[in-house]
Short mmCIF file of C-alpha atoms in Angstrom, two decimals:
data_model
loop_
_atom_site.label_atom_id
_atom_site.label_comp_id
_atom_site.label_asym_id
_atom_site.label_seq_id
_atom_site.Cartn_x
_atom_site.Cartn_y
_atom_site.Cartn_z
CA MET A 194 82.02 58.42 75.32
CA ILE A 195 84.24 61.22 75.05
CA GLN A 196 86.39 61.52 71.75
CA ILE A 197 89.43 63.50 71.60
CA ASP A 198 91.68 64.75 68.84
CA ILE A 199 95.19 66.25 69.12
CA SER A 200 97.14 68.12 66.96
CA ASP A 201 100.94 67.11 66.18
CA ASP A 202 102.14 69.97 68.55
CA GLU A 203 99.98 68.67 71.37
CA LYS A 204 101.35 65.24 70.67
CA LEU A 205 104.95 66.27 70.86
CA LEU A 206 104.18 68.17 74.04
CA LEU A 207 102.24 64.98 75.80
CA ARG A 208 104.94 62.86 75.12
CA ASP A 209 107.69 65.10 76.48
CA TYR A 210 105.54 65.45 79.74
CA PHE A 211 105.21 61.75 79.81
CA LYS A 212 108.56 61.18 79.51
CA THR A 213 110.40 64.09 81.53
CA SER A 214 107.87 65.51 83.86
CA PRO A 215 109.23 65.08 87.65
CA ILE A 216 105.60 64.87 88.48
CA GLY A 217 103.36 61.70 88.37
CA LEU A 218 100.15 63.36 88.02
CA ILE A 219 101.18 65.45 85.11
CA ARG A 220 102.55 62.02 83.49
CA HIS A 221 99.29 60.27 84.29
CA LYS A 222 97.31 62.88 82.63
CA ALA A 223 99.81 63.49 79.38
CA GLN A 224 99.47 59.57 78.89
CA ALA A 225 96.13 58.91 79.55
CA ILE A 226 95.14 61.91 76.91
CA ILE A 227 97.50 60.07 74.32
CA MET A 228 96.03 56.75 74.99
CA ARG A 229 92.39 58.01 74.68
CA SER A 230 93.48 59.76 71.43
CA GLN A 231 94.60 56.52 70.17
CA GLY A 232 91.29 55.20 70.61
CA MET A 233 91.70 53.24 73.79
CA PHE A 234 88.76 52.59 76.20
CA ILE A 235 88.65 54.72 79.60
CA LEU A 236 88.35 51.54 81.61
CA ASN A 237 91.39 50.11 80.07
CA ILE A 238 93.18 53.51 80.59
CA ALA A 239 91.92 53.54 84.19
CA GLU A 240 93.31 50.19 84.54
CA ALA A 241 96.55 50.65 83.31
CA LEU A 242 97.44 54.01 85.22
CA PHE A 243 95.56 52.41 88.44
CA VAL A 244 92.83 55.01 88.90
CA SER A 245 89.37 55.24 88.67
CA GLU A 246 87.14 55.57 85.63
CA ARG A 247 85.83 58.75 86.87
CA THR A 248 89.32 60.17 87.03
CA VAL A 249 90.12 59.24 83.71
CA GLU A 250 87.13 60.74 82.34
CA ARG A 251 87.27 63.97 84.38
CA TRP A 252 91.07 64.44 82.77
CA ILE A 253 89.71 63.75 79.33
CA LYS A 254 86.74 66.48 79.81
CA ASP A 255 89.22 69.05 81.30
CA PHE A 256 91.43 68.45 78.26
CA SER A 257 88.89 68.69 75.77
CA ARG A 258 87.81 71.98 77.40
CA ARG A 259 91.14 73.64 78.37
CA ARG A 260 93.42 71.68 76.23
CA MET A 261 97.14 72.03 77.39
CA ALA A 262 96.19 74.00 80.25
CA SER A 263 94.37 71.07 81.83
CA ILE A 264 97.51 69.17 82.45
CA PHE A 265 98.99 71.30 85.09
CA SER A 266 95.61 71.93 87.28
CA GLY A 267 96.15 71.91 90.87
CA ARG A 268 99.82 71.51 90.49
CA ILE A 269 101.03 74.91 91.92
CA GLY A 270 104.54 73.71 92.61
CA ASN A 271 105.75 73.02 89.23
CA GLU A 272 106.82 75.29 86.27
CA TYR A 273 104.27 73.69 83.92
CA ALA A 274 105.75 73.85 80.04
CA ALA A 275 109.36 72.67 80.37
CA LYS A 276 109.93 74.56 76.78
CA LEU A 277 113.22 76.62 78.48
CA THR A 278 116.51 75.08 79.17
CA ARG A 279 118.01 75.51 82.51
CA GLU A 280 120.77 78.13 80.76
CA GLN A 281 117.55 79.97 79.08
CA LYS A 282 115.89 80.33 82.52
CA GLU A 283 119.27 81.64 84.16
CA ALA A 284 119.56 84.40 81.32
CA ILE A 285 115.84 85.19 81.79
CA LYS A 286 116.61 85.51 85.45
CA LYS A 287 119.42 88.17 84.76
CA ILE A 288 117.08 89.95 82.70
CA LEU A 289 114.25 90.03 85.17
CA ALA A 290 116.56 91.71 87.47
CA GLN A 291 116.52 94.90 85.18
CA LYS A 292 113.64 96.96 84.21
CA PRO A 293 112.06 95.96 81.05
CA SER A 294 112.39 99.36 79.56
CA LEU A 295 115.99 98.67 79.07
CA TYR A 296 114.98 95.96 76.53
CA GLY A 297 112.70 98.30 74.40
CA LEU A 298 109.77 97.49 76.53
CA PRO A 299 108.20 100.88 77.96
CA LYS A 300 107.36 99.71 81.33
CA GLU A 301 108.27 100.56 84.72
CA PHE A 302 107.55 96.91 86.01
CA TRP A 303 107.70 93.39 84.32
CA ASP A 304 104.31 91.85 83.67
CA VAL A 305 103.15 88.77 82.02
CA PRO A 306 102.37 90.28 78.76
CA GLN A 307 105.72 92.06 78.52
CA LEU A 308 107.45 88.80 79.61
CA LYS A 309 105.50 86.83 76.86
CA LYS A 310 106.98 89.25 74.12
CA TYR A 311 110.36 88.93 75.56
CA VAL A 312 110.39 85.03 75.76
CA TYR A 313 109.14 84.63 72.33
CA ALA A 314 111.66 87.26 70.67
CA LYS A 315 114.41 85.92 72.40
CA PHE A 316 113.91 82.02 72.42
CA GLY A 317 111.10 81.83 70.23
CA GLN A 318 108.96 79.73 72.75
CA VAL A 319 105.22 80.21 74.05
CA TYR A 320 103.75 78.60 77.04
CA GLU A 321 100.35 76.97 77.40
CA THR A 322 99.55 79.30 80.40
CA ASP A 323 100.03 82.47 82.33
CA ARG A 324 101.01 80.35 85.15
CA SER A 325 103.94 79.44 83.20
CA TYR A 326 105.05 82.87 83.28
CA HIS A 327 104.44 83.58 87.04
CA PHE A 328 106.78 80.71 87.75
CA LEU A 329 109.52 82.42 85.33
CA LEU A 330 108.72 85.76 87.36
CA GLU A 331 108.99 84.00 91.06
CA PHE A 332 112.15 82.12 89.65
CA GLY A 333 113.52 85.65 88.84
CA ASN A 334 113.06 86.73 92.54
CA LEU A 335 110.01 88.59 91.47
CA SER A 336 106.68 88.56 93.84
CA PHE A 337 103.28 89.66 92.81
CA LYS A 338 102.18 92.84 95.22
CA VAL A 339 100.68 95.88 95.12
CA PRO A 340 103.51 98.56 94.30
CA ASP A 341 104.43 101.52 96.20
CA ARG A 342 103.20 104.58 95.34
CA PHE A 343 105.44 106.90 93.31
CA ASN A 344 105.08 110.53 93.04
CA VAL A 345 106.68 111.46 89.44
CA LYS A 346 107.96 114.60 91.15
CA ARG A 347 110.15 112.59 93.07
CA ASN A 348 114.09 112.73 92.36
CA GLU A 349 116.06 110.12 93.98
CA GLN A 350 119.30 112.13 93.21
CA LYS A 351 118.11 115.07 95.22
CA ILE A 352 116.70 113.34 97.98
CA ALA A 353 119.89 111.11 98.53
CA VAL A 354 121.92 114.30 98.79
CA ARG A 355 119.58 116.46 101.13
CA MET A 356 119.45 112.96 103.60
CA GLU A 357 123.39 113.44 103.46
CA GLN A 358 123.00 117.34 104.65
CA ILE A 359 120.81 116.00 107.16
CA TYR A 360 122.84 113.40 108.55
CA GLU A 361 125.68 115.81 108.66
CA GLU A 362 123.58 118.50 110.54
CA ILE A 363 122.15 115.99 112.93
CA LEU A 364 125.48 114.12 114.15
CA PRO A 365 126.66 116.66 116.66
CA TYR A 366 123.06 116.79 118.15
CA MET A 367 123.16 113.04 118.45
CA GLU A 368 126.23 113.19 120.50
CA ASP A 369 125.58 115.95 122.18
CA SER A 370 123.47 115.29 125.54
CA ASN A 371 122.15 118.85 125.76
CA TRP A 372 120.50 118.07 122.60
CA GLU A 373 117.15 115.71 122.16
CA VAL A 374 116.54 114.79 118.11
CA PHE A 375 113.19 113.76 116.74
CA CYS A 376 111.42 112.84 113.70
CA SER A 377 107.59 114.01 113.38
CA ASP A 378 104.51 113.73 111.40
CA GLU A 379 100.80 114.14 111.41
CA THR A 380 98.28 111.22 111.04
CA ARG A 381 94.57 110.74 111.27
CA ILE A 382 92.42 107.84 112.63
CA GLN A 383 88.55 107.46 112.01
CA LEU A 384 86.00 105.10 113.54
CA GLU A 385 85.33 102.86 110.39
CA ALA A 386 87.93 100.26 110.18
CA ILE A 387 89.83 99.31 107.42
CA THR A 388 88.56 95.85 106.24
CA ARG A 389 91.85 94.72 104.20
CA ARG A 390 90.65 90.81 104.26
CA ALA A 391 88.19 88.72 105.51
CA TRP A 392 87.13 84.96 105.11
CA ILE A 393 83.68 84.76 103.41
CA LYS A 394 81.94 81.83 102.29
CA LYS A 395 82.03 80.81 98.83
CA GLY A 396 79.32 81.62 96.52
CA GLU A 397 78.05 84.30 98.59
CA LYS A 398 77.83 87.98 98.57
CA THR A 399 80.24 89.92 100.47
CA VAL A 400 78.53 92.10 102.49
CA LEU A 401 80.20 94.50 105.44
CA LYS A 402 78.08 96.45 107.89
CA VAL A 403 79.96 99.52 108.90
CA GLN A 404 78.91 102.14 111.08
CA ARG A 405 79.86 105.12 108.98
CA THR A 406 80.34 108.28 110.72
CA ASP A 407 82.40 111.61 110.26
CA ASP A 408 84.05 111.12 113.62
CA TYR A 409 88.28 111.59 112.84
CA GLN A 410 91.12 112.49 115.07
CA ASN A 411 94.33 114.00 113.72
CA TYR A 412 97.54 113.20 115.69
CA LEU A 413 100.87 114.92 116.04
CA GLY A 414 103.79 112.03 116.90
CA PHE A 415 107.49 112.95 117.75
CA LEU A 416 110.17 110.01 117.71
CA ASN A 417 112.89 110.22 119.51
CA GLN A 418 116.02 109.20 117.80
CA LYS A 419 118.36 108.53 120.72
CA THR A 420 115.78 106.79 122.78
CA TYR A 421 113.25 105.35 120.08
CA THR A 422 110.24 106.61 122.28
CA LEU A 423 107.09 108.18 120.85
CA HIS A 424 105.54 110.91 122.00
CA VAL A 425 101.84 111.74 120.96
CA PHE A 426 99.65 114.58 120.73
CA GLU A 427 96.03 115.01 119.61
CA ILE A 428 95.58 117.91 117.49
CA ALA A 429 91.80 119.38 116.20
CA TRP A 430 93.07 120.09 112.89
CA GLY A 431 96.19 119.74 110.65
CA ASN A 432 96.96 123.46 110.44
CA LEU A 433 99.75 125.46 111.77
CA GLU A 434 98.25 126.91 114.81
CA GLU A 435 97.72 123.01 116.07
CA VAL A 436 101.09 121.82 115.22
CA ILE A 437 102.52 125.05 117.10
CA LYS A 438 100.38 124.44 120.13
CA ALA A 439 101.14 120.66 120.39
CA THR A 440 104.98 121.05 119.64
CA GLY A 441 105.03 123.60 122.61
CA GLU A 442 103.40 120.96 124.90
CA PHE A 443 105.35 118.33 123.63
CA ILE A 444 108.88 120.15 124.43
CA THR A 445 107.61 120.54 128.21
CA LEU A 446 108.59 117.00 128.16
CA TYR A 447 112.09 117.85 127.78
CA PRO A 448 112.61 121.25 129.83
CA ASN A 449 116.46 121.35 130.13
CA LYS A 450 117.24 120.19 126.33
CA LYS A 451 117.39 121.76 123.00
CA ILE A 452 115.37 120.03 120.68
CA CYS A 453 115.74 119.44 116.94
CA ILE A 454 112.73 118.33 115.06
CA ILE A 455 112.64 116.70 111.80
CA TRP A 456 109.81 116.86 109.31
CA ASP A 457 108.53 117.41 106.10
CA ASN A 458 107.78 120.75 104.50
CA ALA A 459 104.05 120.72 104.79
CA THR A 460 102.31 124.00 105.11
CA CYS A 461 101.67 123.73 108.88
CA HIS A 462 105.19 123.21 109.57
CA LYS A 463 105.98 126.59 108.01
CA GLY A 464 105.10 130.37 107.79
CA ILE A 465 104.92 133.47 109.81
CA LEU A 466 103.45 132.09 112.71
CA MET A 467 105.87 129.20 112.89
CA ARG A 468 108.80 131.65 112.30
CA GLN A 469 107.42 133.89 115.33
CA ALA A 470 107.04 130.86 117.61
CA LEU A 471 110.71 130.23 117.15
CA SER A 472 112.20 133.56 117.72
CA LYS A 473 113.74 134.31 121.19
CA GLY A 474 111.51 134.58 124.00
CA ARG A 475 108.58 132.60 122.36
CA VAL A 476 107.09 129.09 123.04
CA LEU A 477 109.42 127.31 120.48
CA GLU A 478 112.62 129.24 121.31
CA ARG A 479 114.33 125.86 122.17
CA VAL A 480 113.37 123.94 118.90
CA HIS A 481 115.48 123.78 115.61
CA LEU A 482 113.76 122.62 112.40
CA ILE A 483 115.22 120.34 109.77
CA ASN A 484 113.11 119.99 106.56
CA LEU A 485 113.08 116.61 104.75
CA PRO A 486 113.23 116.25 101.05
CA PRO A 487 110.21 116.53 99.13
CA TYR A 488 107.98 114.04 97.76
CA ALA A 489 110.01 111.19 100.14
CA PRO A 490 107.31 110.55 103.22
CA ASP A 491 109.16 107.18 103.29
CA VAL A 492 112.42 108.86 104.74
CA ASN A 493 110.71 109.79 107.56
CA PRO A 494 110.89 106.78 110.51
CA ILE A 495 107.73 107.68 112.02
CA GLU A 496 105.74 106.93 108.89
CA HIS A 497 106.37 103.25 109.42
CA VAL A 498 105.38 103.50 113.03
CA TRP A 499 101.93 104.95 111.69
CA ASN A 500 101.65 102.41 109.08
CA THR A 501 102.49 99.67 111.70
CA THR A 502 100.16 100.88 114.06
CA LYS A 503 97.32 101.05 111.60
CA GLU A 504 98.20 97.67 110.54
CA GLN A 505 97.24 96.48 113.85
CA LEU A 506 94.09 98.49 114.21
CA SER A 507 92.98 97.40 110.76
CA ASN A 508 90.06 94.61 110.43
CA LYS A 509 88.74 95.71 113.86
CA GLN A 510 85.55 97.74 114.06
CA ASP A 511 85.04 99.14 117.49
CA TYR A 512 81.41 100.00 118.77
CA SER A 513 82.77 103.47 119.54
CA PHE A 514 85.49 106.19 118.36
CA GLN A 515 86.64 106.64 121.96
CA GLN A 516 87.53 103.14 121.98
CA THR A 517 89.49 103.42 118.56
CA LYS A 518 91.31 106.45 119.96
CA GLN A 519 92.19 104.76 123.32
CA LYS A 520 93.64 101.89 121.06
CA PHE A 521 95.89 104.19 119.33
CA ILE A 522 97.30 105.89 122.12
CA ALA A 523 97.74 102.77 123.90
CA LEU A 524 99.71 101.32 120.80
CA THR A 525 101.78 104.29 120.46
CA ASN A 526 102.38 107.09 123.33
CA ASN A 527 105.49 106.17 125.39
CA LYS A 528 106.02 102.96 123.17
CA PHE A 529 109.69 101.92 121.62
CA PHE A 530 109.95 101.94 117.95
CA PRO A 531 113.39 101.55 116.72
CA TYR A 532 113.12 103.47 113.49
CA GLN A 533 115.91 105.58 112.86
CA ILE A 534 116.38 108.39 110.09
#
């Protein structure tokens, strides 16, 4: 028969959970452990709590192995140890709205170890499990997700200034019926699907059979900022010659219009060949180019189009690359995407 000993601290915590926890299962577990530590038989505990002997045995074994953490097993919706007062939690919520570096913690994002340090230093409290800190983070309106990539060369202030300049520059074009304004960028797809998630049988090795090839296709897209219509063109390579060729083909869709194209400062968007193509009498003479700020792909609306489309294509392995390309074109070309700069 399983015997357990509990420390004075554990006894105080268990009594507190038994008296104050709003969750019946936690109260029952705490009471069962206290009763067993006092020498009561499992049969008597089971009868007192109206549960089976096997259930009580499982609680006791789990406590012997994981101690206080076992009290909260299976209870995802509670805050585990209720050591902090509501006022203290509200104070933590305000703190979590700011970066930890402001509080002497040299981190860009909050995480459990950093939060542990702060809670202990500020309130002298330590939770039994990491899940308790997860609930504090969730209480602070934070979510657990993969952070967006961030380029250390990115300058938010310069980006904001440059975007204001772009808005001022394109405003007359947006109001002029003789002009069309587009945001543009390249993207690439390939045959092998990006498998982002899958339902796999528990206990079995995860093996995904894929057809690996070197097949890929580059595209150049133009998103109309007045109608939100997207035009997509295949390009063999992401180089200057291919971009000029595709752009020349694109502007034939608007034969009587002046064209403003907003894109990044990639090498395939500038150079001697591009300047020549933009000169009078050349293929792109009706085109006016505007460069987006550096290290800021997220300010280009067409990036959202590519992300949305690739999400739709993910987890789907086609038998041929031709099928993949057809799907991509069907999802993008001449379709409506209400993303504006």
